[in-house]
């Protein structure tokens, strides 16, 4: 016999309790059920209740006669109801001559179904199976209502309860509080799931104790809790957000978001989104652990919604255009390259800045479509300039972290350049440093392939936010682009030591440097002294539309620009 055959045979039989005073009927029934069930017998209600007491955990179903001496079916049902352990065990009443009134009474006392003697064996067995399955699946649902780790409601059940609470009290005013643990995935990797689980439990207890008038809470993500409270006029960080100063809980940092005065027309998921959106505004913002959803965020959400509604048509209608920002070569005094930067000129929304839509496209994945479009526009433009004998410098394109999700990335960029017959050295790839942590192996591999294929690799935004020096060591790079925050900071404090360190580091790694965001002649002079290679910034030029860029190149490709 095959394995599966064996397994089904071996499956444990469910237990059925048969309560029937007529001996012949009882034996007949037991014989009928013996193949499929373990059968317990009782000759009257009293014995039946004893059996029930002794085997309550095993009994999957009760077959109960209505009329019996000692303790009849009605009394049995009444007594069964008194004990919550027996509550969910279904009962099928067996009758020969019961009246409608009696049947109604049985149903009122909690019976689930009737069968009439003499039984049709098939019908009876199917009813039994159906009732047992129903009970078991609802028991499973019951388990899923509670999150085993924290004792909070499960996500689905929390959503269900939240919507129900709002429906039942249409004029009531409620607040929703959400929590989020900073870098939870990394903490899990670092300290182990057991430690992190213990922390989540403590955290949920802390919130439960702290939140005033808490109605109920749920665990709606691995490290995300949501709580429903009556509306507070005086909500504040100290009342709602747990942890010591800075939202710290030992090694963990917890952020709390509040969506006050819930709009009853929203679905539960959208309600929770509002509180988590508030949190997303303070993610990675040191010392800021509490945020509330406000009108500005609402306007933001509407704009994002509008952007998502129109982005595909906008791409098809070529509303996205490439601007070029020249890079000035400090050694030659000429234009040494340019960066392609996308602009969205929307008939409905006007000029939309990349800061508004790039992060959104990175989240929803549309960035890969847009990026590929931009790369192709750049290739087309380079080809046209070459064909028309216009001056040409290498152009850097931005590659988003989402683009690296495709294992085909290096091949598709190479194919694109080849389709336009371009020397690969004319196309530089800019990747943001912060994306290194996502999938280090694949990113490193793709860069290696691109580099081997003759493309230049530029590490963007070096020194911004959460830099990791590891990326310098493990990635194949040609250029380090130093984030504009460094030149700003140097100018503001008149202290160039960090910039000096960055250029020394780049030198040591044999990387060329580009300093971004250079706006004044003093900055240019200082960077010259430090030995930087290129400057990209408003001092030389803002990002230009293609026509102006062409003019700029004609003027600055052969003649030195005075700095
Ligand atoms: P980024 O790659 O760091 O681009 C440099 C940004 O600095 C550009 O902003 C540029 O206009 C601005 N900038 C350059 N020089 C100066 C200066 O002297 N002063 C000041 N204040 N700003 C300067 P932009 O064009 O708004 O782009 C913002 C970001 O959007 C870019 O940062 C890049 O991360 C992203 N982005 C732009 N175009 C694309 C694209 O086609 N694909 C992808 N994936 N991202 C893009
Ligand atoms: Ca860039
Ligand atoms: Ca940059």
Coordinates of C-alpha atoms and ligand atoms in Angstrom, one line a residue:
X1 CA 0.0 0.0 0.0
X2 CA 1.3 3.5 -0.8
X3 CA 2.2 5.9 1.9
X4 CA -0.9 8.2 1.6
X5 CA -3.2 5.2 1.7
X6 CA -1.6 4.1 4.9
X7 CA -1.9 7.5 6.4
X8 CA -5.6 7.9 5.8
X9 CA -6.2 4.5 7.3
X10 CA -4.3 5.4 10.4
X11 CA -6.1 8.7 11.0
X12 CA -7.6 8.6 14.4
X13 CA -11.3 7.9 14.7
X14 CA -13.6 10.5 16.3
X15 CA -15.7 9.6 19.3
X16 CA -19.5 9.6 19.3
X17 CA -21.7 9.3 22.3
X18 CA -25.0 7.4 21.7
X19 CA -27.7 8.0 24.3
X20 CA -30.7 5.7 23.7
X21 CA -32.8 3.6 26.1
X22 CA -34.1 1.1 23.6
X23 CA -31.4 -1.6 23.6
X24 CA -32.1 -2.9 20.1
X25 CA -32.0 0.5 18.6
X26 CA -28.9 1.4 20.4
X27 CA -27.0 -1.7 19.3
X28 CA -28.1 -1.3 15.8
X29 CA -26.9 2.2 15.7
X30 CA -23.6 1.4 17.4
X31 CA -22.9 -1.4 14.9
X32 CA -23.7 1.1 12.1
X33 CA -21.2 3.6 13.4
X34 CA -18.5 1.3 14.6
X35 CA -16.5 1.4 11.3
X36 CA -16.2 5.1 11.3
X37 CA -16.3 6.1 14.9
X38 CA -15.3 5.1 18.4
X39 CA -18.7 4.7 20.0
X40 CA -19.6 5.3 23.7
X41 CA -23.0 4.1 24.8
X42 CA -25.5 5.2 27.4
X43 CA -28.9 3.7 28.2
X44 CA -30.4 6.9 29.6
X45 CA -29.7 10.6 30.1
X46 CA -28.0 10.2 33.5
X47 CA -25.5 7.6 32.2
X48 CA -25.1 9.9 29.2
X49 CA -24.2 12.8 31.4
X50 CA -21.6 10.7 33.3
X51 CA -20.0 9.6 30.0
X52 CA -20.0 13.2 28.9
X53 CA -18.2 14.3 32.0
X54 CA -15.6 11.6 31.8
X55 CA -14.9 12.1 28.0
X56 CA -15.8 15.7 27.3
X57 CA -12.5 16.4 25.5
X58 CA -12.9 13.4 23.1
X59 CA -16.5 13.5 22.2
X60 CA -17.1 14.9 18.8
X61 CA -20.8 14.5 18.6
X62 CA -23.8 13.2 20.6
X63 CA -26.7 11.2 19.2
X64 CA -29.5 11.7 21.7
X65 CA -32.9 10.1 22.0
X66 CA -35.7 12.5 23.0
X67 CA -37.9 10.3 25.1
X68 CA -36.2 8.2 27.8
X69 CA -36.9 7.3 31.4
X70 CA -34.8 8.7 34.2
X71 CA -33.4 11.7 32.4
X72 CA -34.9 12.5 29.0
X73 CA -33.4 14.4 26.1
X74 CA -34.7 17.7 27.3
X75 CA -33.1 17.4 30.6
X76 CA -29.9 16.1 29.1
X77 CA -29.7 19.2 26.9
X78 CA -30.5 21.5 29.8
X79 CA -27.8 20.0 32.0
X80 CA -25.3 20.0 29.1
X81 CA -25.8 23.6 28.6
X82 CA -24.8 24.4 32.1
X83 CA -21.2 23.3 31.6
X84 CA -19.1 25.4 29.2
X85 CA -16.9 22.4 28.4
X86 CA -19.7 20.8 26.6
X87 CA -20.9 23.9 24.9
X88 CA -19.6 23.4 21.4
X89 CA -20.3 19.6 21.2
X90 CA -23.1 19.2 18.6
X91 CA -26.1 17.0 19.3
X92 CA -28.3 15.2 16.9
X93 CA -31.7 14.3 18.3
X94 CA -33.2 10.9 17.4
X95 CA -37.0 10.8 17.3
X96 CA -39.7 8.5 16.2
X97 CA -42.8 10.4 17.0
X98 CA -41.8 13.9 18.3
X99 CA -44.2 16.8 17.9
X100 CA -43.1 20.1 16.3
X101 CA -43.3 21.7 19.7
X102 CA -40.9 19.2 21.1
X103 CA -38.5 19.7 18.2
X104 CA -38.6 23.4 18.7
X105 CA -37.9 22.9 22.4
X106 CA -34.9 20.8 21.6
X107 CA -33.5 23.3 19.2
X108 CA -34.0 26.0 21.8
X109 CA -32.0 23.9 24.3
X110 CA -29.1 23.7 21.8
X111 CA -29.7 20.6 19.7
X112 CA -28.2 20.9 16.2
X113 CA -30.2 18.6 14.1
X114 CA -32.9 15.8 14.0
X115 CA -33.1 12.5 12.4
X116 CA -36.1 10.3 12.3
X117 CA -36.2 6.6 13.1
X118 CA -35.9 4.4 11.3
X119 CA -32.7 5.9 10.0
X120 CA -31.4 6.1 6.5
X121 CA -27.8 5.2 7.2
X122 CA -26.3 7.3 4.5
X123 CA -28.2 10.5 5.4
X124 CA -27.4 10.0 9.0
X125 CA -23.7 9.5 8.4
X126 CA -23.5 12.6 6.2
X127 CA -25.2 14.8 8.8
X128 CA -22.9 13.5 11.4
X129 CA -19.8 14.2 9.3
X130 CA -21.1 17.7 8.4
X131 CA -21.7 18.7 12.0
X132 CA -18.3 17.4 13.2
X133 CA -16.5 19.3 10.4
X134 CA -18.4 22.5 11.1
X135 CA -17.5 22.3 14.8
X136 CA -13.8 21.6 14.1
X137 CA -13.4 24.4 11.6
X138 CA -15.0 26.9 13.8
X139 CA -12.8 25.8 16.7
X140 CA -9.9 26.4 14.3
X141 CA -11.2 29.9 13.6
X142 CA -11.5 30.5 17.3
X143 CA -7.8 29.7 17.7
X144 CA -6.9 32.1 15.0
X145 CA -8.8 34.9 16.7
X146 CA -6.0 35.3 19.2
X147 CA -2.4 35.9 18.5
X148 CA -0.6 33.1 20.5
X149 CA 2.4 35.2 21.3
X150 CA 0.9 38.3 22.7
X151 CA -2.7 37.4 23.5
X152 CA -3.9 40.3 21.3
X153 CA -6.4 39.7 18.6
X154 CA -5.1 38.3 15.3
X155 CA -5.0 40.7 12.4
X156 CA -8.1 39.4 10.6
X157 CA -10.1 39.3 13.8
X158 CA -8.9 42.8 14.9
X159 CA -10.1 44.2 11.6
X160 CA -13.4 42.4 12.0
X161 CA -13.9 43.7 15.6
X162 CA -12.8 47.2 14.7
X163 CA -15.3 47.5 11.8
X164 CA -18.0 46.0 14.0
X165 CA -17.3 48.4 16.9
X166 CA -17.6 51.4 14.5
X167 CA -20.8 50.0 12.9
X168 CA -22.5 49.5 16.2
X169 CA -21.7 53.0 17.4
X170 CA -21.9 55.2 14.3
X171 CA -21.7 58.4 16.2
X172 CA -19.0 57.3 18.7
X173 CA -15.6 58.9 18.5
X174 CA -12.6 56.6 18.6
X175 CA -8.8 56.7 18.3
X176 CA -6.5 54.2 16.9
X177 CA -2.9 53.7 18.2
X178 CA -0.3 51.7 16.3
X179 CA 3.1 50.7 17.3
X180 CA 6.2 49.7 15.3
X181 CA 9.6 48.4 16.4
X182 CA 12.5 50.0 14.6
X183 CA 14.6 47.6 12.5
X184 CA 12.7 44.6 13.8
X185 CA 13.9 42.2 11.2
X186 CA 17.5 43.1 11.8
X187 CA 17.0 42.8 15.6
X188 CA 15.5 39.3 15.0
X189 CA 18.6 38.3 13.0
X190 CA 20.9 39.8 15.6
X191 CA 19.3 38.7 18.9
X192 CA 17.3 35.7 17.9
X193 CA 13.5 35.2 17.7
X194 CA 13.2 34.0 21.2
X195 CA 14.6 37.2 22.7
X196 CA 12.5 39.3 20.2
X197 CA 9.3 37.4 21.0
X198 CA 9.8 38.0 24.7
X199 CA 10.2 41.7 24.0
X200 CA 7.0 41.8 21.9
X201 CA 5.1 40.2 24.7
X202 CA 6.4 42.7 27.2
X203 CA 5.7 45.5 24.8
X204 CA 2.1 44.5 24.2
X205 CA 1.6 44.3 28.0
X206 CA 3.1 47.7 28.4
X207 CA 0.7 49.2 25.9
X208 CA -2.3 47.3 27.3
X209 CA -1.6 48.8 30.8
X210 CA -0.8 52.2 29.5
X211 CA -3.5 53.0 27.0
X212 CA -6.4 54.9 28.7
X213 CA -9.7 53.1 28.3
X214 CA -8.3 50.5 25.9
X215 CA -11.1 48.7 24.1
X216 CA -9.1 46.0 22.4
X217 CA -5.9 45.5 20.5
X218 CA -4.5 43.3 17.7
X219 CA -1.2 42.2 16.3
X220 CA -1.5 43.3 12.7
X221 CA 2.1 42.7 11.6
X222 CA 5.1 40.8 12.9
X223 CA 6.1 43.8 15.0
X224 CA 3.0 46.0 14.5
X225 CA 0.3 46.3 17.1
X226 CA -3.0 48.3 16.8
X227 CA -5.3 49.4 19.7
X228 CA -8.7 50.9 19.7
X229 CA -9.5 53.5 22.3
X230 CA -12.3 56.0 23.0
X231 CA -11.3 59.4 21.6
X232 CA -9.0 61.5 23.8
X233 CA -8.8 65.2 23.6
X234 CA -5.5 65.3 25.4
X235 CA -3.5 62.5 23.6
X236 CA 0.2 63.0 24.1
X237 CA 3.4 61.1 23.7
X238 CA 3.8 60.6 27.4
X239 CA 0.4 59.0 27.7
X240 CA 0.6 56.8 24.7
X241 CA 4.1 55.9 23.8
X242 CA 5.9 53.3 25.9
X243 CA 9.6 53.0 26.7
X244 CA 12.0 55.3 28.4
X245 CA 13.4 58.4 26.8
X246 CA 13.6 58.2 23.0
X247 CA 11.2 55.4 23.0
X248 CA 13.9 53.0 24.0
X249 CA 13.2 49.6 25.5
X250 CA 16.8 48.4 26.1
X251 CA 18.0 47.6 22.7
X252 CA 14.7 48.2 21.0
X253 CA 13.3 51.5 19.8
X254 CA 9.5 51.7 19.5
X255 CA 7.5 54.2 17.5
X256 CA 3.9 55.0 18.2
X257 CA 1.4 56.5 15.7
X258 CA -2.0 57.9 16.5
X259 CA -5.0 58.3 14.2
X260 CA -7.5 60.3 16.2
X261 CA -11.2 60.6 15.7
X262 CA -11.5 57.7 13.2
X263 CA -13.6 58.3 10.1
X264 CA -16.2 55.6 10.3
X265 CA -16.5 55.2 6.5
X266 CA -13.0 53.7 6.2
X267 CA -12.2 50.0 6.1
X268 CA -10.2 48.7 9.0
X269 CA -7.0 48.3 6.9
X270 CA -7.2 51.9 5.8
X271 CA -7.7 53.1 9.4
X272 CA -4.6 51.2 10.5
X273 CA -2.7 52.5 7.4
X274 CA -3.3 56.1 8.7
X275 CA -1.7 55.4 12.0
X276 CA 1.2 53.5 10.4
X277 CA 1.6 56.3 7.9
X278 CA 2.2 58.6 10.8
X279 CA 4.9 56.3 12.1
X280 CA 6.5 56.1 8.7
X281 CA 7.1 59.8 8.9
X282 CA 9.3 59.4 12.0
X283 CA 11.0 56.1 10.9
X284 CA 14.7 56.4 11.5
X285 CA 14.2 59.9 13.0
X286 CA 16.3 59.7 16.1
X287 CA 14.5 60.9 19.2
X288 CA 11.2 61.2 17.5
X289 CA 8.9 58.4 18.7
X290 CA 5.4 59.6 18.5
X291 CA 3.5 61.0 15.5
X292 CA -0.1 61.6 14.7
X293 CA -2.0 61.4 11.5
X294 CA -2.9 65.0 10.5
X295 CA -4.4 67.0 7.6
X296 CA -1.1 67.3 5.9
X297 CA -0.7 63.6 5.8
X298 CA -4.2 63.3 4.5
X299 CA -3.4 65.7 1.7
X300 CA -0.2 63.8 1.1
X301 CA -2.2 60.6 0.8
X302 CA -4.6 62.1 -1.6
X303 CA -1.7 63.3 -3.8
X304 CA -0.1 59.9 -3.7
X305 CA -3.4 58.4 -4.7
X306 CA -3.7 60.8 -7.6
X307 CA -0.1 60.0 -8.7
X308 CA -0.8 56.3 -8.6
X309 CA -4.0 56.8 -10.6
X310 CA -2.2 58.7 -13.4
X311 CA 1.4 57.3 -13.5
X312 CA 0.8 54.7 -16.1
X313 CA -0.9 57.0 -18.5
X314 CA 1.7 59.6 -17.8
X315 CA 4.5 57.3 -18.9
X316 CA 2.6 56.2 -22.0
X317 CA 2.0 59.9 -22.9
X318 CA 5.7 60.8 -22.3
X319 CA 5.0 63.2 -19.5
X320 CA 8.2 62.2 -17.8
X321 CA 11.2 64.1 -19.3
X322 CA 14.9 63.9 -18.7
X323 CA 16.8 66.9 -17.4
X324 CA 20.6 66.8 -17.5
X325 CA 22.8 68.3 -14.8
X326 CA 26.4 68.8 -15.9
X327 CA 29.4 67.6 -13.8
X328 CA 32.3 69.9 -13.9
X329 CA 35.8 68.3 -14.1
X330 CA 38.0 70.2 -11.7
X331 CA 41.2 69.0 -13.4
X332 CA 40.3 70.1 -16.9
X333 CA 37.8 72.8 -16.1
X334 CA 35.5 71.3 -18.7
X335 CA 32.3 69.4 -18.4
X336 CA 33.2 65.9 -17.7
X337 CA 29.8 64.2 -17.5
X338 CA 26.1 64.8 -16.6
X339 CA 23.5 63.1 -14.5
X340 CA 20.1 62.3 -16.0
X341 CA 17.3 63.4 -13.6
X342 CA 13.7 62.8 -14.2
X343 CA 11.0 65.5 -14.2
X344 CA 7.3 65.0 -14.4
X345 CA 5.3 67.6 -16.2
X346 CA 1.7 66.7 -15.6
X347 CA -1.2 68.4 -17.3
X348 CA -3.2 68.0 -14.1
X349 CA -0.7 68.5 -11.4
X350 CA 1.9 70.7 -13.1
X351 CA 5.5 70.2 -12.3
X352 CA 5.9 67.3 -9.9
X353 CA 9.3 67.0 -8.2
X354 CA 11.0 63.6 -8.1
X355 CA 11.0 63.7 -4.3
X356 CA 7.3 63.5 -4.5
X357 CA 7.0 60.5 -6.8
X358 CA 10.2 58.5 -6.7
X359 CA 9.8 57.2 -3.1
X360 CA 6.2 56.3 -4.0
X361 CA 7.3 54.5 -7.2
X362 CA 9.9 52.7 -5.2
X363 CA 7.3 51.4 -2.9
X364 CA 4.8 50.4 -5.5
X365 CA 7.4 49.0 -7.9
X366 CA 6.6 51.4 -10.8
X367 CA 10.1 52.8 -10.6
X368 CA 11.4 49.9 -12.7
X369 CA 9.2 50.9 -15.6
X370 CA 10.1 54.6 -15.2
X371 CA 13.8 53.9 -14.8
X372 CA 14.0 51.8 -17.9
X373 CA 12.1 54.5 -19.8
X374 CA 14.6 57.1 -18.6
X375 CA 17.6 55.0 -19.5
X376 CA 16.2 54.5 -23.0
X377 CA 15.6 58.3 -23.4
X378 CA 19.2 58.9 -22.4
X379 CA 20.5 56.3 -24.9
X380 CA 18.3 57.8 -27.7
X381 CA 19.6 61.3 -26.9
X382 CA 23.3 60.2 -26.8
X383 CA 22.8 58.4 -30.2
X384 CA 21.2 61.5 -31.7
X385 CA 24.1 63.8 -30.5
X386 CA 26.6 61.3 -31.9
X387 CA 24.8 61.2 -35.2
X388 CA 24.6 64.9 -35.4
X389 CA 28.2 65.5 -34.4
X390 CA 27.2 67.4 -31.2
X391 CA 29.5 67.2 -28.2
X392 CA 28.9 64.2 -25.9
X393 CA 29.9 63.4 -22.4
X394 CA 29.1 60.3 -20.3
X395 CA 25.7 60.4 -18.7
X396 CA 24.9 58.8 -15.3
X397 CA 21.5 57.3 -14.8
X398 CA 20.0 56.5 -11.5
X399 CA 19.3 52.8 -10.7
X400 CA 16.8 52.2 -8.0
X401 CA 17.0 49.3 -5.5
X402 CA 13.9 47.8 -7.0
X403 CA 15.7 47.5 -10.4
X404 CA 18.1 45.1 -8.8
X405 CA 15.4 42.7 -8.0
X406 CA 15.6 41.5 -11.6
X407 CA 18.5 39.1 -12.2
X408 CA 18.4 40.4 -15.8
X409 CA 19.3 43.9 -14.9
X410 CA 22.9 43.9 -16.2
X411 CA 21.9 42.2 -19.4
X412 CA 19.0 44.5 -20.1
X413 CA 21.1 47.6 -19.6
X414 CA 23.8 46.2 -22.0
X415 CA 21.2 45.3 -24.6
X416 CA 19.8 48.8 -24.4
X417 CA 23.2 50.4 -24.9
X418 CA 23.9 48.0 -27.8
X419 CA 20.6 48.6 -29.4
X420 CA 21.6 52.3 -29.7
X421 CA 25.2 51.4 -30.7
X422 CA 26.7 53.2 -27.7
X423 CA 30.1 52.7 -26.2
X424 CA 29.3 51.4 -22.7
X425 CA 31.7 53.9 -21.2
X426 CA 29.2 56.6 -22.1
X427 CA 26.7 55.2 -19.6
X428 CA 27.3 55.5 -15.9
X429 CA 25.2 53.7 -13.3
X430 CA 24.4 55.5 -10.1
X431 CA 23.3 53.4 -7.2
X432 CA 22.3 54.7 -3.8
X433 CA 24.4 53.6 -0.9
X434 CA 21.5 52.9 1.4
X435 CA 20.2 50.1 -0.9
X436 CA 23.3 48.0 -0.2
X437 CA 21.7 46.2 2.7
X438 CA 18.7 44.9 0.8
X439 CA 20.2 42.0 -1.2
X440 CA 24.0 42.4 -1.0
X441 CA 24.9 39.4 -2.9
X442 CA 22.7 40.1 -6.0
X443 CA 23.6 43.7 -6.1
X444 CA 27.3 42.9 -5.9
X445 CA 27.0 40.4 -8.7
X446 CA 25.0 42.7 -10.9
X447 CA 27.5 45.5 -10.5
X448 CA 30.4 43.2 -11.2
X449 CA 28.7 42.1 -14.4
X450 CA 28.0 45.7 -15.4
X451 CA 31.5 46.8 -14.6
X452 CA 33.0 43.9 -16.5
X453 CA 30.8 44.9 -19.4
X454 CA 32.4 48.4 -19.5
X455 CA 29.9 50.5 -17.6
X456 CA 31.1 52.9 -14.9
X457 CA 29.6 52.4 -11.4
X458 CA 29.0 55.4 -9.2
X459 CA 28.1 55.1 -5.5
X460 CA 25.5 57.8 -4.9
X461 CA 24.8 59.8 -1.7
X462 CA 28.0 58.7 0.1
X463 CA 27.9 60.0 3.7
X464 CA 24.1 60.5 3.7
X465 CA 22.3 59.1 6.7
X466 CA 23.1 55.5 7.4
X467 CA 26.2 54.9 5.3
X468 CA 28.0 51.6 5.6
X469 CA 31.6 51.5 4.8
X470 CA 31.3 47.8 3.9
X471 CA 29.8 48.7 0.6
X472 CA 33.0 50.4 -0.4
X473 CA 34.9 47.1 0.2
X474 CA 32.4 44.7 -1.3
X475 CA 31.1 46.5 -4.4
X476 CA 32.8 47.1 -7.7
X477 CA 32.9 50.8 -8.0
X478 CA 34.5 53.6 -10.0
X479 CA 33.2 56.7 -8.5
X480 CA 32.2 58.0 -5.1
X481 CA 29.5 60.7 -5.2
X482 CA 29.6 62.6 -2.0
X483 CA 26.2 63.6 -0.7
X484 CA 25.4 67.3 -0.6
X485 CA 24.9 67.2 3.2
X486 CA 28.6 66.9 3.6
X487 CA 29.5 70.1 1.7
X488 CA 26.6 71.9 3.5
X489 CA 27.8 70.8 6.9
X490 CA 31.4 71.8 6.0
X491 CA 30.4 75.2 4.9
X492 CA 28.2 75.8 7.9
X493 CA 30.8 74.9 10.4
X494 CA 33.8 75.9 8.3
X495 CA 35.2 72.5 9.0
X496 CA 36.1 70.4 6.0
X497 CA 37.5 67.4 8.0
X498 CA 34.8 65.0 7.1
X499 CA 35.0 65.9 3.4
X500 CA 38.7 65.5 3.6
X501 CA 38.3 62.1 5.1
X502 CA 35.9 61.1 2.4
X503 CA 38.2 62.2 -0.4
X504 CA 41.2 60.4 1.3
X505 CA 39.1 57.3 1.5
X506 CA 38.1 57.5 -2.1
X507 CA 41.7 58.0 -3.1
X508 CA 42.8 55.0 -1.1
X509 CA 40.2 52.9 -2.9
X510 CA 41.2 54.4 -6.3
X511 CA 37.7 55.9 -6.8
X512 CA 37.1 59.2 -8.5
X513 CA 35.0 61.7 -6.4
X514 CA 32.1 63.8 -7.3
X515 CA 30.8 66.3 -4.8
X516 CA 27.1 67.1 -5.1
X517 CA 25.2 70.3 -4.2
X518 CA 28.0 72.8 -4.7
X519 CA 26.6 76.3 -4.8
X520 CA 29.3 78.8 -4.2
X521 CA 32.8 79.8 -5.5
X522 CA 34.2 79.3 -2.0
X523 CA 33.1 75.7 -1.9
X524 CA 34.6 75.1 -5.3
X525 CA 37.9 76.6 -4.2
X526 CA 37.9 74.4 -1.0
X527 CA 37.1 71.3 -3.0
X528 CA 39.9 72.0 -5.4
X529 CA 42.4 72.1 -2.5
X530 CA 41.0 68.8 -1.3
X531 CA 41.7 67.2 -4.7
X532 CA 38.1 66.4 -5.6
X533 CA 37.7 65.3 -9.2
X534 CA 34.2 66.5 -10.2
X535 CA 31.6 69.0 -9.0
X536 CA 27.9 68.7 -9.6
X537 CA 25.9 71.6 -8.3
X538 CA 24.0 74.8 -9.0
X539 CA 27.2 76.8 -9.0
X540 CA 27.9 75.4 -12.4
X541 CA 24.4 74.5 -13.5
X542 CA 21.0 73.3 -12.4
X543 CA 19.6 70.3 -14.1
X544 CA 18.7 71.5 -17.6
X545 CA 16.1 70.5 -20.2
X546 CA 17.7 68.8 -23.2
X547 CA 17.8 71.9 -25.5
X548 CA 19.6 74.0 -22.9
X549 CA 21.9 71.1 -22.0
X550 CA 22.9 70.9 -25.6
X551 CA 23.8 74.6 -25.6
X552 CA 25.6 74.2 -22.3
X553 CA 27.7 71.4 -23.7
X554 CA 28.6 73.4 -26.8
X555 CA 29.8 76.2 -24.6
X556 CA 31.6 74.1 -22.0
X557 CA 33.0 71.1 -23.6
X558 CA 35.9 72.9 -25.2
X559 CA 36.4 76.0 -23.1
X560 CA 37.4 76.3 -19.5
X561 CA 34.8 77.5 -17.1
X562 CA 36.1 80.1 -14.6
X563 CA 35.3 79.0 -11.1
Ligands
LIG1 P1 20.2 62.4 -6.5 O1 20.4 61.3 -7.4 O2 21.1 62.6 -5.3 O3 20.2 63.7 -7.4 C1 20.8 64.9 -7.0 C2 19.7 65.9 -6.6 O4 20.3 67.1 -6.1 C3 18.8 66.3 -7.7 O5 17.5 66.5 -7.2 C4 19.4 67.7 -8.1 O6 18.5 68.5 -8.7 C5 19.8 68.2 -6.8 N1 20.9 69.2 -6.8 C6 22.0 69.2 -7.7 N2 22.8 70.2 -7.4 C7 22.2 70.9 -6.4 C8 22.6 72.0 -5.7 O7 23.6 72.7 -5.9 N3 21.8 72.4 -4.7 C9 20.6 71.8 -4.4 N4 19.9 72.2 -3.4 N5 20.2 70.7 -5.0 C10 21.0 70.2 -6.0 P2 16.2 66.0 -7.9 O8 16.4 66.1 -9.4 O9 15.1 66.6 -7.3 O10 16.2 64.5 -7.6 C11 16.0 64.0 -6.3 C12 16.3 62.5 -6.2 O11 15.4 61.8 -7.0 C13 17.7 62.1 -6.8 O12 18.7 62.4 -5.9 C14 17.4 60.7 -7.1 O13 17.6 59.9 -5.9 C15 16.0 60.6 -7.5 N6 15.9 60.6 -8.9 C16 15.9 61.6 -9.8 N7 15.7 61.1 -11.1 C17 15.7 59.8 -11.0 C18 15.5 58.7 -11.9 O14 15.4 58.8 -13.2 N8 15.4 57.4 -11.4 C19 15.6 57.2 -10.1 N9 15.5 55.9 -9.7 N10 15.7 58.2 -9.2 C20 15.8 59.4 -9.6
LIG2 CA1 21.9 60.3 -8.4
LIG3 CA1 23.0 62.0 -4.9

